[in-house]
Coordinates of C-alpha atoms and ligand atoms in Angstrom, one line a residue:
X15 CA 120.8 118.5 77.3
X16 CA 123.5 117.3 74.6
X17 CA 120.7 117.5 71.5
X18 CA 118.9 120.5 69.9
X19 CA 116.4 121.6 72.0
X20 CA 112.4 122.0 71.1
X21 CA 112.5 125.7 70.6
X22 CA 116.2 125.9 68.8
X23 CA 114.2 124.1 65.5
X24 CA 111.2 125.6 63.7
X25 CA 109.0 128.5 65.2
X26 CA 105.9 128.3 66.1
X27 CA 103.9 130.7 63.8
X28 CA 100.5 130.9 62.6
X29 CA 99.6 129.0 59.3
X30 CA 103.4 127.7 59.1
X31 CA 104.3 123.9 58.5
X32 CA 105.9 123.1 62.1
X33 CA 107.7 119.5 62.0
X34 CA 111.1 119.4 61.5
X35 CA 112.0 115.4 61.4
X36 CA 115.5 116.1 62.6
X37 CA 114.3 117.3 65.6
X38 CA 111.6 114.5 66.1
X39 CA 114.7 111.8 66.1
X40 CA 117.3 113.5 67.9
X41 CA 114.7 113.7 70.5
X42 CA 114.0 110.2 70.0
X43 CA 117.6 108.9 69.4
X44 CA 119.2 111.1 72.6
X45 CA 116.4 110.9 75.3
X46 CA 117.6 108.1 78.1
X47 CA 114.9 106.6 80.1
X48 CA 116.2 105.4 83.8
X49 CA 113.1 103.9 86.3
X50 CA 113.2 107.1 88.4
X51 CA 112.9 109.7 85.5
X52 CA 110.1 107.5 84.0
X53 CA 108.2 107.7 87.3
X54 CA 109.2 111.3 87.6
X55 CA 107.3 112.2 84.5
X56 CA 104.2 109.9 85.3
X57 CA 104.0 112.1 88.1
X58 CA 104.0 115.0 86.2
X59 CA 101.6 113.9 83.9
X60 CA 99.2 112.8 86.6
X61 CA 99.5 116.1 88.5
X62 CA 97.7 117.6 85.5
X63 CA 100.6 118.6 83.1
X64 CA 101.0 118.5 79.5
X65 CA 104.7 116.9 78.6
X66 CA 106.8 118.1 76.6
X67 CA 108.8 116.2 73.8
X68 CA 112.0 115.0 75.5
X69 CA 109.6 113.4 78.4
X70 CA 107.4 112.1 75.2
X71 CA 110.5 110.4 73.9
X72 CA 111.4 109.2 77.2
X73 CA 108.3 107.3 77.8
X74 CA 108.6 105.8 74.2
X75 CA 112.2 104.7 74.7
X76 CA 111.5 103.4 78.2
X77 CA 111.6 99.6 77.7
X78 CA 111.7 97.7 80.3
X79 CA 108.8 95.7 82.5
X80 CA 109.0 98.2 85.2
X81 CA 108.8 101.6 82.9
X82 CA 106.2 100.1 80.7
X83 CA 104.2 99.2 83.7
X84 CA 104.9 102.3 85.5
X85 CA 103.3 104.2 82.1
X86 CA 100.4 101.7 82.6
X87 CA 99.5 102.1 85.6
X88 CA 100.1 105.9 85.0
X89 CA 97.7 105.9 82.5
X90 CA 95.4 104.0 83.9
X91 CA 95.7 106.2 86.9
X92 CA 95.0 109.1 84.8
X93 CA 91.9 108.0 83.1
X94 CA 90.1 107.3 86.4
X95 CA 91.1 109.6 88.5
X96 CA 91.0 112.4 85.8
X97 CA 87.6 111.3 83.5
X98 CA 86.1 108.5 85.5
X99 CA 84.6 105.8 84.3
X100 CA 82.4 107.2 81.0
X101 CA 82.6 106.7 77.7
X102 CA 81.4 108.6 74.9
X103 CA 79.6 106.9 71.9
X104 CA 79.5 108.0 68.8
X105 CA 79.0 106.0 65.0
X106 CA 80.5 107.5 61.8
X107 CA 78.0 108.0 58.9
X108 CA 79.6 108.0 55.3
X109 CA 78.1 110.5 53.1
X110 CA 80.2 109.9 49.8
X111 CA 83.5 108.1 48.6
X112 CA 84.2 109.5 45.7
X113 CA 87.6 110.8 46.0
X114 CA 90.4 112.3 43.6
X115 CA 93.1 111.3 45.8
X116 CA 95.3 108.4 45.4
X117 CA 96.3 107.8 49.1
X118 CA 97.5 104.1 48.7
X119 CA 96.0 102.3 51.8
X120 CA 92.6 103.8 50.9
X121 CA 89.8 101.4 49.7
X122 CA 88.1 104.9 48.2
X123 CA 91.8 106.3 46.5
X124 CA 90.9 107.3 43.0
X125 CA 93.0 104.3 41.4
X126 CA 90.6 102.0 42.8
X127 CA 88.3 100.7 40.0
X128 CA 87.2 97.9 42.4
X129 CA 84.8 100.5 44.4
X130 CA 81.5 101.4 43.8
X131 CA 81.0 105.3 44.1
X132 CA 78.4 106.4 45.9
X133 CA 77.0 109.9 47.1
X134 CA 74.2 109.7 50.0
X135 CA 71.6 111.6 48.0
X136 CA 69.8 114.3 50.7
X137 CA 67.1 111.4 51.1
X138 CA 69.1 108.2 51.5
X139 CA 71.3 110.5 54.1
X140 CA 67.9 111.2 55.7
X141 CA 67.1 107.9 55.9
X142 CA 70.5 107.0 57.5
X143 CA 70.4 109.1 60.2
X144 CA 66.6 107.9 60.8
X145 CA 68.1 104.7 61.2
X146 CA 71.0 105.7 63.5
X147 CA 68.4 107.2 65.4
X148 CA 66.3 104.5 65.9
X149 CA 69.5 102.8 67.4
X150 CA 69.5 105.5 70.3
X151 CA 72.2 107.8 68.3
X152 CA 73.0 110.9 69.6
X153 CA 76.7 111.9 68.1
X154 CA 77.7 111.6 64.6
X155 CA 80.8 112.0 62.5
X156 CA 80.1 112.7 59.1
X157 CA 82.5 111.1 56.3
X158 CA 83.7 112.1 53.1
X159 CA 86.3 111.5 50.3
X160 CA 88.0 114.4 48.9
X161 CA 86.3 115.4 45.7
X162 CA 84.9 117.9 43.7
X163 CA 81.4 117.6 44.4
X164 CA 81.7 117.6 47.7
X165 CA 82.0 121.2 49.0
X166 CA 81.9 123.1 51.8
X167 CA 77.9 124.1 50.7
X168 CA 77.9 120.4 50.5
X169 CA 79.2 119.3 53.6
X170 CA 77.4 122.1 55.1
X171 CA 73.7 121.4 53.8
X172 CA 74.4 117.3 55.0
X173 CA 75.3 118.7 58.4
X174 CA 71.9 120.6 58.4
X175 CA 70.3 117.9 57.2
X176 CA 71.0 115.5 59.8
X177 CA 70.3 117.9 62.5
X178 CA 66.6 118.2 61.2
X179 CA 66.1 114.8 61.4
X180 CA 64.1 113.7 64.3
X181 CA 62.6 110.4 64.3
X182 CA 60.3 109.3 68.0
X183 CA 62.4 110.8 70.7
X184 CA 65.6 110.6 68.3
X185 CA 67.8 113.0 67.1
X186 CA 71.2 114.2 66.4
X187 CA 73.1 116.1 68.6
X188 CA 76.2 116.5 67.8
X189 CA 77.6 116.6 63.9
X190 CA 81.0 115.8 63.8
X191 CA 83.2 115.8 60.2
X192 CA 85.7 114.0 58.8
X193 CA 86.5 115.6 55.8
X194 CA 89.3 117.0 53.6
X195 CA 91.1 120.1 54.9
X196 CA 89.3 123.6 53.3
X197 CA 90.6 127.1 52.6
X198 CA 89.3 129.6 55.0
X199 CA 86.2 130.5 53.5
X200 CA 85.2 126.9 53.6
X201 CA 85.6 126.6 57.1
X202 CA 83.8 129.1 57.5
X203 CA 80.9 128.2 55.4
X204 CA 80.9 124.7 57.4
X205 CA 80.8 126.3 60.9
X206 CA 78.1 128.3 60.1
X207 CA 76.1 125.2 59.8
X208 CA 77.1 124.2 63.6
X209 CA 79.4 121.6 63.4
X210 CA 81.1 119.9 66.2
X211 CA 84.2 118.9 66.0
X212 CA 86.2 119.3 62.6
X213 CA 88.8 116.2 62.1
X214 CA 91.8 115.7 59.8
X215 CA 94.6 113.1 60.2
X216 CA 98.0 113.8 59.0
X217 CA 98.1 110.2 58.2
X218 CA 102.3 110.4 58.6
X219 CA 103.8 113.1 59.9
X220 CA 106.9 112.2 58.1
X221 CA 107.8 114.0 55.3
X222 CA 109.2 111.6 53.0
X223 CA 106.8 109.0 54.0
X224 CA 104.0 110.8 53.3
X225 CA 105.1 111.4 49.8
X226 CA 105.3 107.9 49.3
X227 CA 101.9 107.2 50.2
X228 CA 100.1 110.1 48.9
X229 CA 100.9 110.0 45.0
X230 CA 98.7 112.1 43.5
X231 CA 95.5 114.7 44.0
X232 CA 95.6 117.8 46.5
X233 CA 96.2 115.2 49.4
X234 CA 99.6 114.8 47.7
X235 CA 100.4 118.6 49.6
X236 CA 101.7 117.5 53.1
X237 CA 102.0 121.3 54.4
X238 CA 98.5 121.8 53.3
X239 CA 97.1 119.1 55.4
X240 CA 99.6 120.2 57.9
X241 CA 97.9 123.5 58.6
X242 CA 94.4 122.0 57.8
X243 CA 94.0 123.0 61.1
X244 CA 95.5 126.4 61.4
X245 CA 92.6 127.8 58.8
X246 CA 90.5 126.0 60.7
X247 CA 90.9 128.0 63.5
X248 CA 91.6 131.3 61.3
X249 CA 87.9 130.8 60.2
X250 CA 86.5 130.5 64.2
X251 CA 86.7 126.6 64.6
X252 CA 88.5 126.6 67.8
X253 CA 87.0 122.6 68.0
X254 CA 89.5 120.4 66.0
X255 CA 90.9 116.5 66.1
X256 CA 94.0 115.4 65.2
X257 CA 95.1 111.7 64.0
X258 CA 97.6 109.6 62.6
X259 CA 97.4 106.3 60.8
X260 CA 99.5 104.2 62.5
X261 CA 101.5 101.7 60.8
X262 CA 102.5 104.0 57.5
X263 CA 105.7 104.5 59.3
X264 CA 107.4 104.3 63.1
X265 CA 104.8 104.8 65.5
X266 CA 106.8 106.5 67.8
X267 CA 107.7 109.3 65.6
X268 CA 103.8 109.6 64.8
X269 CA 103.4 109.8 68.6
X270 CA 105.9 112.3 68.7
X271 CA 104.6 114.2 65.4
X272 CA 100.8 114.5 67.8
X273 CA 102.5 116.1 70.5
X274 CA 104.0 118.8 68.6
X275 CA 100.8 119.2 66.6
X276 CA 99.3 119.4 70.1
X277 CA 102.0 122.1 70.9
X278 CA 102.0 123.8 68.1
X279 CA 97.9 124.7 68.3
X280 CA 98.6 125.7 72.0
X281 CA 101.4 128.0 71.5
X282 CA 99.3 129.6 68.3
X283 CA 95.8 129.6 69.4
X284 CA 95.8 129.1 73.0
X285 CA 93.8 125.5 72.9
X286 CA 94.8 122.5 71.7
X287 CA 93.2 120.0 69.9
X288 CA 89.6 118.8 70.9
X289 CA 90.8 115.0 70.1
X290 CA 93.3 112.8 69.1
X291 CA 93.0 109.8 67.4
X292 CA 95.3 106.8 66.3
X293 CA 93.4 104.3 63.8
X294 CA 95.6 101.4 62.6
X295 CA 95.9 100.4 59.1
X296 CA 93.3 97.9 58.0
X297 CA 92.8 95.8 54.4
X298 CA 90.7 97.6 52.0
X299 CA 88.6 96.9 49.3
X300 CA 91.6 96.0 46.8
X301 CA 94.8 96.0 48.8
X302 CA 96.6 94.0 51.3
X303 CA 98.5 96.6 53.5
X304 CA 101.3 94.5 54.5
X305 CA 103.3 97.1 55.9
X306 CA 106.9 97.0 57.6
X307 CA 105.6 99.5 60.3
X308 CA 102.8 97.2 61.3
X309 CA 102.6 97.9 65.5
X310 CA 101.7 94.5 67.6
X311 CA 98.6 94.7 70.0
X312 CA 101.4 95.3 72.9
X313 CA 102.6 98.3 71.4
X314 CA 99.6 99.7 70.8
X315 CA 98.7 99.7 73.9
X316 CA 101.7 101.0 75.3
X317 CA 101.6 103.9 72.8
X318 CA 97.6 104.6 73.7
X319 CA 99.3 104.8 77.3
X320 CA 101.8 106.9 76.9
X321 CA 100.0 109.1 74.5
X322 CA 97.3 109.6 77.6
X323 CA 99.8 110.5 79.7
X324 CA 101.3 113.0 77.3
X325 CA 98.2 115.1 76.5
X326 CA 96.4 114.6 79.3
X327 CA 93.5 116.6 78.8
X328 CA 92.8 115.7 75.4
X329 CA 89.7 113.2 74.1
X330 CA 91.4 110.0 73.0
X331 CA 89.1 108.1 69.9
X332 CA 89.5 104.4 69.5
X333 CA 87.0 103.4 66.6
X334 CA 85.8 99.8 65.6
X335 CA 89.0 99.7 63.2
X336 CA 90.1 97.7 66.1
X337 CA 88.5 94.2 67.6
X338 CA 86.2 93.9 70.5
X339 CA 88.2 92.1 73.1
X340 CA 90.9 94.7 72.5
X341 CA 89.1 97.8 72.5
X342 CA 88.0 96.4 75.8
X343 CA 91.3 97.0 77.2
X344 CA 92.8 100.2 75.5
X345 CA 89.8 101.6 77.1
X346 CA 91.4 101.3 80.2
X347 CA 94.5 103.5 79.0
X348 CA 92.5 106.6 79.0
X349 CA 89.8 106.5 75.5
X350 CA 87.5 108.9 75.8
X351 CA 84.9 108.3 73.0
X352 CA 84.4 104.9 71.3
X353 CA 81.9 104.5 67.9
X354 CA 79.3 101.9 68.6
X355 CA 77.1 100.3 65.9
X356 CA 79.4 100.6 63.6
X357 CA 78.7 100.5 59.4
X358 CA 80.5 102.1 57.2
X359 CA 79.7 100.5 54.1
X360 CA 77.7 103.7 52.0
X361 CA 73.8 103.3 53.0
X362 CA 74.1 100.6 55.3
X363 CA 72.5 101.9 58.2
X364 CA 68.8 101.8 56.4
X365 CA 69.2 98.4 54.0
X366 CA 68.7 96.0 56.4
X367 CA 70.2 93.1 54.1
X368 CA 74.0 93.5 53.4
X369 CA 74.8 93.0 49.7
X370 CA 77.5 90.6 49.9
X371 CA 78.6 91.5 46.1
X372 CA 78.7 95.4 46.7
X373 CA 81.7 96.7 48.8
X374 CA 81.5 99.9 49.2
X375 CA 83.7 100.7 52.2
X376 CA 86.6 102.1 53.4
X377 CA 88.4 99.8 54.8
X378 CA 87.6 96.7 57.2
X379 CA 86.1 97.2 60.4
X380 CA 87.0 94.5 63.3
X381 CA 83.9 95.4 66.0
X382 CA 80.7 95.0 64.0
X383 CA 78.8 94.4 67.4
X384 CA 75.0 96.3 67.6
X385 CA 75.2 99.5 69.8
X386 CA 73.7 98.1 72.4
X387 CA 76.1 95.2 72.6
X388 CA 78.2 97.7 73.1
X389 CA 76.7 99.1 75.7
X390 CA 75.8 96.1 77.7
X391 CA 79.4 95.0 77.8
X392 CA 80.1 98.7 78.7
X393 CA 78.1 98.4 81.9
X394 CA 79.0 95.0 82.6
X395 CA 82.6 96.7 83.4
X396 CA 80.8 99.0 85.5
X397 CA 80.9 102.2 82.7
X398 CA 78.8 104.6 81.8
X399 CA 78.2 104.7 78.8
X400 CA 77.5 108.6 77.4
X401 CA 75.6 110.2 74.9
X402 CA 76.6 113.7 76.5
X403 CA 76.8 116.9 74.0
X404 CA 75.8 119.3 76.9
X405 CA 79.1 121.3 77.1
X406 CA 78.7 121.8 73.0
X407 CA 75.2 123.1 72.9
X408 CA 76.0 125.0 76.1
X409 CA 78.8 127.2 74.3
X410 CA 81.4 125.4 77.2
X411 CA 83.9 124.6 74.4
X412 CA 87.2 122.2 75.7
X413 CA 85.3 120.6 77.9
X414 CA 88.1 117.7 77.8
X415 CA 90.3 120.9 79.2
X416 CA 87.6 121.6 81.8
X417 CA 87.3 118.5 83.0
X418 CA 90.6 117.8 83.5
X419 CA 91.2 121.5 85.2
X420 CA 88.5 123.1 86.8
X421 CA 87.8 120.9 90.2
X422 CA 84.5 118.8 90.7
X423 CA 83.8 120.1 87.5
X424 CA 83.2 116.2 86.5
X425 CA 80.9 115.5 89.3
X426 CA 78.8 118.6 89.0
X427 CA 78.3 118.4 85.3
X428 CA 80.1 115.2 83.5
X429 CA 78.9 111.9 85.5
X430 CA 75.2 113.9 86.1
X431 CA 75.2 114.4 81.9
X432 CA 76.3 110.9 81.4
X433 CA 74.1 109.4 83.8
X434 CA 71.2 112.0 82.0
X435 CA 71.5 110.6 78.4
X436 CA 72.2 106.7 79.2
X437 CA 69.0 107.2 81.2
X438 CA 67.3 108.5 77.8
X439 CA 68.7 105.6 76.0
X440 CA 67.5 102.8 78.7
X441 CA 63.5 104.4 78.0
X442 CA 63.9 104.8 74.6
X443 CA 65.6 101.8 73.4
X444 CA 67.4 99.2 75.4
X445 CA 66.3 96.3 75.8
X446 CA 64.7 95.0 79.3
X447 CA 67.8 93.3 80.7
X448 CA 70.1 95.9 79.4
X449 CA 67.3 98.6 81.0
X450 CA 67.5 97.0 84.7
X451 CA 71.4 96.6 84.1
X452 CA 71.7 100.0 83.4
X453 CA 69.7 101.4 86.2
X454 CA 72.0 99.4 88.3
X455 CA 75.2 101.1 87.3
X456 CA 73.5 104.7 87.5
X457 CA 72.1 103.8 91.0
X458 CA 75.6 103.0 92.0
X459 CA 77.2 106.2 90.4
X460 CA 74.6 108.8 91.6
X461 CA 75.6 107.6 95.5
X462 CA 79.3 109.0 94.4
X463 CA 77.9 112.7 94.1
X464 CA 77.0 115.6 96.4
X465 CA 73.0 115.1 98.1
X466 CA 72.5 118.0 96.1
X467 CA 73.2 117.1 93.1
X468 CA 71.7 113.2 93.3
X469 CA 68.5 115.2 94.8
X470 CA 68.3 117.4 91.4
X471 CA 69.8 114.0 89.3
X472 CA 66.7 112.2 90.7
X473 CA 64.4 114.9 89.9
X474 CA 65.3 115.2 86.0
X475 CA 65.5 111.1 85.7
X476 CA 61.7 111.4 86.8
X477 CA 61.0 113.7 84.3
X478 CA 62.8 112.0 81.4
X479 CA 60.6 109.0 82.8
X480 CA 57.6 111.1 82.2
X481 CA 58.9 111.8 78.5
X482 CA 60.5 115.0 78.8
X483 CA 63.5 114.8 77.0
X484 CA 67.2 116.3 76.6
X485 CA 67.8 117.5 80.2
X486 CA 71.5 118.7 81.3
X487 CA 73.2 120.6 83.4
Ligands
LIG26 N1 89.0 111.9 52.7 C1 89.3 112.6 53.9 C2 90.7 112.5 54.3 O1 91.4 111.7 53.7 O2 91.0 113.2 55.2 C3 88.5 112.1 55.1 C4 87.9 110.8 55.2 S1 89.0 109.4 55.3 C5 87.7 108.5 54.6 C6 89.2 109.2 57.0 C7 90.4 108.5 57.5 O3 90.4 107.1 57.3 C8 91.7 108.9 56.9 O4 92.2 110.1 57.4 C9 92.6 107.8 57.3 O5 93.4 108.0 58.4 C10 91.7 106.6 57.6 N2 92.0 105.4 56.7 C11 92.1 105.4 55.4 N3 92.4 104.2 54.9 C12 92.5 103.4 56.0 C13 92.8 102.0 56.2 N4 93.1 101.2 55.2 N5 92.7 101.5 57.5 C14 92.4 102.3 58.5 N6 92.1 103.6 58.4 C15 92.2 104.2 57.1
LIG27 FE1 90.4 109.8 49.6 FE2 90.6 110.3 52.2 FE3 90.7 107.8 51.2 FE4 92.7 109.5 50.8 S1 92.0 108.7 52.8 S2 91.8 108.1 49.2 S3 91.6 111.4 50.6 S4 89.0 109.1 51.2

């Protein structure tokens, strides 16, 4: 190789920034895609191995009909072979956008007279999650801005709050947050309260880009965010997502900039991240992001593929930043987890009538279909669609890792979860042609698994019929 190799750059220690940019573009300026080494690395990818950053760069240089198809198909390849055909749902609840921050595509940065701050007081987030519930929620990700009042005792008590909330047969399985990065002791005080997984986006993982766009607050750090995740784990939350914003400079340095994110938690802590997710810049309340890094639909998709193929066994999140029909088909790239029912104007999950004066949101969402829209179109394409946290509450952390590695480890747990908690949501709250639909599609899948299992399967689906509830294996 002519150009500095991966390991000749910036160590991989503990707690220690990681991304030299240098290195990103001679990778990305001096890796040469040719058909056959593009196929080569499919290959690689689909016999179960993580690539590294010179077959990263070679993907996203590979240009041509045949290379992008072959990373298509690849991809594609992957994603059924690998996770079959479910998808996990999941909806984001906002709990406050206040925020000291100034990040300048933000509809909640502190500069932003325009937005109404709101905190979800202990009984409006109760309400909330009674309303999520009644939608056949299972998985949440909790929002926040960055800001004083909202703590780690804060984020903690609205974690433990939403699990006590149990409304009919609903409740909240899963907490997931979204929050800004903590010291140590934070974290700690956060786990305690049993989160799931623990996200923070990078936003850019250029340098000098990030500096432009982050003008003021603690946000303004970028090594602090950087190794967000590296006190995360220090304080025992081995369960952590990744993310970049896409469009806030090139995408394929941000792809790039995941992988060695991905590599750099590996070589420290023995597991990568949990998830990885990609939202694109949207409008907010205030601004107009026109933005010179602005990737098309087709590049997206290409760089949803070639991401899948890169960390293979990592959860993929697509959220309803991006419109139905092409959600639809980055699914088929290898997504693992989709939100469904998505609001994320503050307290709009309980007030049935939208105040069209008040905008108290984020940014703008492009999939405002009902949940179980969502899920009728899901099974319509012959999905399952999952409400699964049975690996979490079982202690089986990286299940994405387990799926992917330990054999029939999909078909003895995965599909019979899946198939467990759809069948929950069909009795509980779909309607009658989405409930015969739907026990359709699990019909078809149990015939795909051992007699044994489909013999126990059966058994559980009669007692969930009966009104027993949150069976698993
Ligand atoms: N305040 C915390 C932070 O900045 O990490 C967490 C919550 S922030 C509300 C969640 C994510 O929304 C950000 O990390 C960013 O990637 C994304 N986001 C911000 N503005 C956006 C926009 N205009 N379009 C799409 N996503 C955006
Ligand atoms: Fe605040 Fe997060 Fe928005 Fe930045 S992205 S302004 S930190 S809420």
């Amino acid at each position: 190789m002519q150009f500095t190799p991966e390991k000749y750059r910036i160590p991989d220690l503990p707690m220690q920034p990681f991304i030299d940019p240098d290195e990103i573009w001679d990778y990305l300026n001096n890796s040469i895609p040719t058909p056959d080494k593009v196929k080569e690395i499919v290959e690689k990818s689909l016999s179960k191995k993580r690539l590294n950053l010179e077959e990263t760069a070679i993907l996203i240089n590979a240009t041509d009909t045949t290379s992008i198809e072959l990373i298509k198909e690849g991809a594609r390849l992957l994603k059924r072979n690998v996770y079959g055909n479910r998808i996990v749902l999941f909806a984001p609840l906002y709990v406050g956008n206040k925020c000291s921050n100034n990040c300048v595509y933000c509809g909640f940065r502190a500069s932003n007279k325009a937005q109404v701050r709101k905190t979800l007081s202990l009984d409006e987030l109760v309400k909330e999650v009674e309303a999520l519930e009644d939608e056949g929620q299972k998985r949440l990700i909790l929002v926040f801005g960055e800001h004083a009042e909202y703590t780690p005792e804060f984020i903690a008590d609205s974690v433990r709050t939403t699990y006590k909330v149990k409304k009919g047969n609903g409740e909240i399985r899963r907490v997931n947050i979204n929050a800004a990065p903590l010291d140590i002791e934070g974290y700690k005080t956060v786990k305690e309260a049993g989160i799931g997984t623990y996200q923070v986006f990078q936003e850019t993982y250029h340098p000098e880009a990030y500096k432009k766009y982050h003008l003021s607050g603690r946000k303004a750090d970028y090594n602090w965010r950087l190794t967000a995740l590296d006190r995360a784990q220090k304080a025992g939350i081995d369960d952590v997502g990744i993310g970049a914003l896409i469009g806030l400079y090139d995408w394929r340095f941000e792809v790039m900039g995941l992988v060695r994110h991905t590599n750099h938690l590996e070589t420290c802590y023995n597991v990568g991240p949990h998830t990885i997710s990609f939202p694109r810049i949207k409008d907010a309340s205030n601004l107009h992001m026109g933005s010179s890094y602005f990737v098309s639909d087709e590049d997206f998709l290409r760089m949803v593929a070639i991401l899948r193929l890169a960390v293979p066994y990592t959860g993929m999140i697509l959220t309803a930043r991006e419109p139905a029909a092409l959600r639809d088909e980055v699914i088929q790239y290898g997504v693992s987890q989709i939100d469904g029912g998505t609001k994320i104007e503050l307290g709009s999950y309980s007030f049935k009538e939208k105040n069209e004066n008040i905008d108290r949101s984020q940014f703008r969402i492009n999939d405002d279909r009902p949940l179980n829209d969502i899920i009728d179109e899901l099974l319509d394409q012959d999905m399952i669609p999952s409400f699964c946290t049975a690996c979490y509450r079982l202690g089986r952390t990286g299940e994405h890792f387990m799926e992917f590695s330990v054999p029939g480890f999909i078909k003895r747990f995965c599909t019979p979860n899946a198939i467990l908690t759809l069948a929950e949501y069909l009795y509980d709250y779909a309607p009658e042609q989405t409930k015969e639909k739907g026990m359709k599609v699990i019909e078809k899948n149990l015939k795909e698994l051992s007699v044994k299992i489909q013999k126990e399967l059966k058994k559980k689906i009669e007692r969930i019929e009966q009104g027993e509830r949150d069976l698993y294996f």
